[in-house]
GROMACS .gro file of C-alpha atoms in nm:
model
  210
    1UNK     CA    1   1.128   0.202   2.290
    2UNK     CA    2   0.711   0.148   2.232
    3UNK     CA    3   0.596   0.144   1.875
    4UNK     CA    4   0.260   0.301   1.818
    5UNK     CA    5   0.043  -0.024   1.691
    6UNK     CA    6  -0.288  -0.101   1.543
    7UNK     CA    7  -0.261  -0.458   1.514
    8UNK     CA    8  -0.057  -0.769   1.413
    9UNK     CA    9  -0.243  -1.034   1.207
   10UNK     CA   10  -0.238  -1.283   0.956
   11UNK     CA   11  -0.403  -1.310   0.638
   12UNK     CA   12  -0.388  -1.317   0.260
   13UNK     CA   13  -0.239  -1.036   0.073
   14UNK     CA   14  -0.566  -0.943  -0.121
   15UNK     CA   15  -0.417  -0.659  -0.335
   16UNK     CA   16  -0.181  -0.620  -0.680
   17UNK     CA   17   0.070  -0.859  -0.740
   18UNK     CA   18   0.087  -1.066  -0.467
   19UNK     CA   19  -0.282  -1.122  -0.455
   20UNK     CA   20  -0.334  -1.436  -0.231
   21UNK     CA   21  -0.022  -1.474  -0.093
   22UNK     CA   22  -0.015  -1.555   0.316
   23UNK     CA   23   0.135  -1.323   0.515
   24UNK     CA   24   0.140  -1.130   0.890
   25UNK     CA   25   0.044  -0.716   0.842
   26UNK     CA   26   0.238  -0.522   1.059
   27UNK     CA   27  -0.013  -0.229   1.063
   28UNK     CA   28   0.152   0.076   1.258
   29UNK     CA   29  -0.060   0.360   1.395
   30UNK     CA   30  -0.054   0.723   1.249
   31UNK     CA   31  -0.068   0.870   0.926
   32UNK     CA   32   0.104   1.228   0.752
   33UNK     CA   33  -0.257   1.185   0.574
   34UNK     CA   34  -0.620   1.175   0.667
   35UNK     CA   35  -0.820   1.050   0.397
   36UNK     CA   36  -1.181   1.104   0.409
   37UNK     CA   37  -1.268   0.754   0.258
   38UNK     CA   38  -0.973   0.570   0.474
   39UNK     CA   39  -1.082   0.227   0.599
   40UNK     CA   40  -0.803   0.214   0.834
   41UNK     CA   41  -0.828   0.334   1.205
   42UNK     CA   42  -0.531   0.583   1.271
   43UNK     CA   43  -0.491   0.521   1.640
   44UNK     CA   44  -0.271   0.364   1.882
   45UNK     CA   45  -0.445   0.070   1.994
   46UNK     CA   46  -0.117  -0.053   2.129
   47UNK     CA   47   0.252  -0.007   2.274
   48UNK     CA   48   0.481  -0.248   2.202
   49UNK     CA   49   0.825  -0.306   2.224
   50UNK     CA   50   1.078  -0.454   1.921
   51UNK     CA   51   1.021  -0.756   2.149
   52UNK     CA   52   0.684  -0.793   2.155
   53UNK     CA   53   0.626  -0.685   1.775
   54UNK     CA   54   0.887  -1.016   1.710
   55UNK     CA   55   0.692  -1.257   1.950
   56UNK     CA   56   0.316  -1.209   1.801
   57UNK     CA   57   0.503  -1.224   1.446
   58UNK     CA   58   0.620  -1.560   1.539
   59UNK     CA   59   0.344  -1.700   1.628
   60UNK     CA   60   0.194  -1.694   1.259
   61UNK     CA   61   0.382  -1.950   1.025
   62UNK     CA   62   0.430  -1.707   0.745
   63UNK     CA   63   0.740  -1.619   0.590
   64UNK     CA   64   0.617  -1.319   0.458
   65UNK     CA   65   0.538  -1.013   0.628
   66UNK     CA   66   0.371  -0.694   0.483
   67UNK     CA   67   0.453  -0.360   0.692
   68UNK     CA   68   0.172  -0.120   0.645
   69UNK     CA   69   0.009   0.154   0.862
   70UNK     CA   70  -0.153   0.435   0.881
   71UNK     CA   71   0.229   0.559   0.713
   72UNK     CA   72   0.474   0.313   0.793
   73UNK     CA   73   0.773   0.531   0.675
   74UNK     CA   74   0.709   0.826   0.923
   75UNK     CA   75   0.725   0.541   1.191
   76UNK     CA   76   1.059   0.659   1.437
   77UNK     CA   77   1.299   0.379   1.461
   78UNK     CA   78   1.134   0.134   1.180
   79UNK     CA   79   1.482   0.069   1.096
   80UNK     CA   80   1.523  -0.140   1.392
   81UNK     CA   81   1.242  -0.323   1.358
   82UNK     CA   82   1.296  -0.388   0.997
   83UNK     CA   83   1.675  -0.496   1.028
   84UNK     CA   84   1.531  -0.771   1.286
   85UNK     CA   85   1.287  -0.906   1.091
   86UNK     CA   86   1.564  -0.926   0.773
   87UNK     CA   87   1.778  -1.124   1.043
   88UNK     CA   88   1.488  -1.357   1.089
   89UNK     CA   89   1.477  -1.488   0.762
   90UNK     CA   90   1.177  -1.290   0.650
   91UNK     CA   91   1.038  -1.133   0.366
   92UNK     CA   92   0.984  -0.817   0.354
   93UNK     CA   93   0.682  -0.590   0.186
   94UNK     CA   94   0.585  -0.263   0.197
   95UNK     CA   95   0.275  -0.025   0.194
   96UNK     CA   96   0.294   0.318   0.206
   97UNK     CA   97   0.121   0.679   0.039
   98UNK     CA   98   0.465   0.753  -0.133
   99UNK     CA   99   0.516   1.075   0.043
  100UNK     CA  100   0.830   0.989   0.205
  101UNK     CA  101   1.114   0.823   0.053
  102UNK     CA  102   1.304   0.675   0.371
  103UNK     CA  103   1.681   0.545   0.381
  104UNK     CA  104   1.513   0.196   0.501
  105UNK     CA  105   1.369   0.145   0.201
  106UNK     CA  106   1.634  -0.083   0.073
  107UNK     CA  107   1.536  -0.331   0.339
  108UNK     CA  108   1.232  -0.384   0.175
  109UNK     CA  109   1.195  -0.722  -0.079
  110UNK     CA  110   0.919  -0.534  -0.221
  111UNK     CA  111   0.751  -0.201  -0.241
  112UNK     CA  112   0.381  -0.098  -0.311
  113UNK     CA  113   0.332   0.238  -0.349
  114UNK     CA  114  -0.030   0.403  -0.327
  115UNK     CA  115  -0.049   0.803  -0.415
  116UNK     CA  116  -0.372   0.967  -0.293
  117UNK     CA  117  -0.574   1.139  -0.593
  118UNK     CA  118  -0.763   1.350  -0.235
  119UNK     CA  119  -0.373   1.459  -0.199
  120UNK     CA  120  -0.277   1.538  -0.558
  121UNK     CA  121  -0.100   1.884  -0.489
  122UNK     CA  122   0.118   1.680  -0.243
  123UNK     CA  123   0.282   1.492  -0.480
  124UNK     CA  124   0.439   1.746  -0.665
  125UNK     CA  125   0.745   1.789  -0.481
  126UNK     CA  126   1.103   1.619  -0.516
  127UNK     CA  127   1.045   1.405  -0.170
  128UNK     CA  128   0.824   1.162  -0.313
  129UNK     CA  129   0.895   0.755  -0.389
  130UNK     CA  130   1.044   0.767  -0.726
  131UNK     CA  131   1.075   0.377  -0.749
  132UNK     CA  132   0.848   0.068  -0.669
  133UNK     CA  133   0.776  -0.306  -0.767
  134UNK     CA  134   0.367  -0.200  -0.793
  135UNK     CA  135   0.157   0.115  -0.805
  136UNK     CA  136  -0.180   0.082  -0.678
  137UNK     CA  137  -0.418   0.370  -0.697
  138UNK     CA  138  -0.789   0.420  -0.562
  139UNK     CA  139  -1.047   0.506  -0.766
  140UNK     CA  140  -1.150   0.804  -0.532
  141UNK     CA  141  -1.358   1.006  -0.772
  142UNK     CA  142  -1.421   1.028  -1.169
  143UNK     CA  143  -1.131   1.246  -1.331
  144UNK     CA  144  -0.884   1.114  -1.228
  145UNK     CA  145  -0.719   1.034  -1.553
  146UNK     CA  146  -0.402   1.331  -1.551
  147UNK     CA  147  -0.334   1.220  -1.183
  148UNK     CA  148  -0.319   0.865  -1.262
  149UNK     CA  149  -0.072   0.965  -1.537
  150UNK     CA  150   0.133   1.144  -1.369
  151UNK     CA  151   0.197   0.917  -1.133
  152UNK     CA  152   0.323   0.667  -1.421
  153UNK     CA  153   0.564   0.898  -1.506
  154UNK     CA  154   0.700   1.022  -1.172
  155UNK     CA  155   0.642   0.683  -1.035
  156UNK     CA  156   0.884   0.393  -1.204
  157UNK     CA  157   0.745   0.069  -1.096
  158UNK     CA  158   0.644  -0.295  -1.303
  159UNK     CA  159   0.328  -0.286  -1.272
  160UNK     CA  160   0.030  -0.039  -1.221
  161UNK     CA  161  -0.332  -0.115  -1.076
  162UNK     CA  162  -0.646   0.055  -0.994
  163UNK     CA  163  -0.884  -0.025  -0.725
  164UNK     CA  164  -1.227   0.052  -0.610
  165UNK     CA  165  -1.301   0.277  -0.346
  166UNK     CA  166  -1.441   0.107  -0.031
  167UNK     CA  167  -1.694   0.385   0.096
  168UNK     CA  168  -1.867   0.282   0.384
  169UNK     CA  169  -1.857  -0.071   0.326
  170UNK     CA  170  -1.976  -0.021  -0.048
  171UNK     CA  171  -1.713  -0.136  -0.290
  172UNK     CA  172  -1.755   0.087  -0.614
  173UNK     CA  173  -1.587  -0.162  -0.848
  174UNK     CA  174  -1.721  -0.029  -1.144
  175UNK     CA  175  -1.578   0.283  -1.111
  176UNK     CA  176  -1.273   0.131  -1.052
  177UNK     CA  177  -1.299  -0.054  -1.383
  178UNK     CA  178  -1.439   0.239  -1.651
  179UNK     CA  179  -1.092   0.456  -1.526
  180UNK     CA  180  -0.887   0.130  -1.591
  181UNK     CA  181  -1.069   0.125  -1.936
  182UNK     CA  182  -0.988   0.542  -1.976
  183UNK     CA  183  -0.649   0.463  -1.908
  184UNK     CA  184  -0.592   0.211  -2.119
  185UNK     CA  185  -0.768   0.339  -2.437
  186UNK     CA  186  -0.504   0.624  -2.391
  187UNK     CA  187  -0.186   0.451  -2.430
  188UNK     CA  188  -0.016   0.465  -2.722
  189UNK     CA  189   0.108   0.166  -2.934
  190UNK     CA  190   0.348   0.391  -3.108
  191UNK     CA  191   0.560   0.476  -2.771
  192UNK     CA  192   0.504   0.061  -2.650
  193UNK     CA  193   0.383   0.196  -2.311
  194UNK     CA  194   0.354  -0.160  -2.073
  195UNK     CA  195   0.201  -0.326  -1.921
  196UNK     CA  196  -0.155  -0.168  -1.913
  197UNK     CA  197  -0.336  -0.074  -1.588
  198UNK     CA  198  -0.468  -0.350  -1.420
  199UNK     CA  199  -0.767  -0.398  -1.199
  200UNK     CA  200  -0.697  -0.471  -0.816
  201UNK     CA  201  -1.034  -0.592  -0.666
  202UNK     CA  202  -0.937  -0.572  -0.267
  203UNK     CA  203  -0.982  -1.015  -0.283
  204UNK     CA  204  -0.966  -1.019   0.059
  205UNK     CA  205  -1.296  -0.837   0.120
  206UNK     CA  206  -1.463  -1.015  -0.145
  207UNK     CA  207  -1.377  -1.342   0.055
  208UNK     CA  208  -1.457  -1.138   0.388
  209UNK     CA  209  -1.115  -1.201   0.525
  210UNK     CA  210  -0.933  -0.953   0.723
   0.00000   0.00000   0.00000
């Protein structure tokens, strides 16, 4: 079996949480979404076998690796490629729109989940993640407020971010931060609501790392 690929690479994790920590993207090709402000190429730029995937993964020294896409979860036979890496000794992260809530998802050390405000009417239905370590949501457009809300509340997860839209190479941080603000003015001491949104600033394309 070929897996539809973009590319295998290692880096820092430059987003949420785990902000700095080293570790080799698996980025599969194809998406059940096609933002308008996506920075990611949807594509096949390769084929590769379970085999193959393993080799260029070993070449990197990380212990971490960070399965992202496109939509990893609508990836056929990710289970496979998953339960191989878990037998390697690896950790285990993953990236995904939230859309589909797949059985492999227990495989996973940790789970970022990052609902698209372009998609909103999507995520109304009973299919979507319902649990996650982080949420991370773009800043897509002003507004967004109810959306972002909702997604607390459908979404349980231990922390919650916001980050800035990367349009065309222009980072709109400060959008990013006035809707973290919004968000946080809104939360009520009464009902202990925590933690507060945080900011995620994208560090790796501050630094100009992949």
């Amino acid at each position: 079996m070929k897996y539809r690929m973009r590319e295998i690479f290692s880096t820092i994790q430059g987003e949420g949480r785990n902000t700095g920590l080293p570790a080799t993207f698996i980025r599969f090709a194809g998406c059940n979404l096609s933002c308008p402000w996506c920075d990611t190429r949807r594509q096949a730029k390769d084929f590769l076998a379970l085999s193959e995937i393993m080799a260029k993964v070993r070449k990197f020294r990380n212990r971490a690796v960070i399965v992202t896409g496109g939509e990893p979860t609508t990836v056929v036979g990710i289970g496979d490629v998953l339960k191989k890496l878990k037998d390697e000794g690896y950790w285990l992260a993953l990236e995904t729109n939230g859309l589909r809530a797949i059985p492999e998802i227990e495989m996973f050390d940790y789970v970022s989940v990052s609902p698209k405000y372009f998609y909103r009417t999507k995520y109304i239905g009973a299919d979507i993640l319902k649990k996650a370590n982080e949420v991370r949501i773009v800043a897509e457009s002003t507004g967004m407020e109810a959306f972002c809300r909702k997604m607390r509340e459908t979404i349980q997860a231990t922390d919650y971010y916001i980050s800035p839209l990367d349009e065309h190479g222009k980072m709109h941080y400060r959008r990013a931060f006035n809707l973290m603000l919004r968000l946080n003015e809104s939360l009520s001491v009464k009902t202990a609501v925590w933690p507060p949104w945080s900011l995620s600033i994208q560090t790796h394309k501050v630094l100009g790392l992949k």
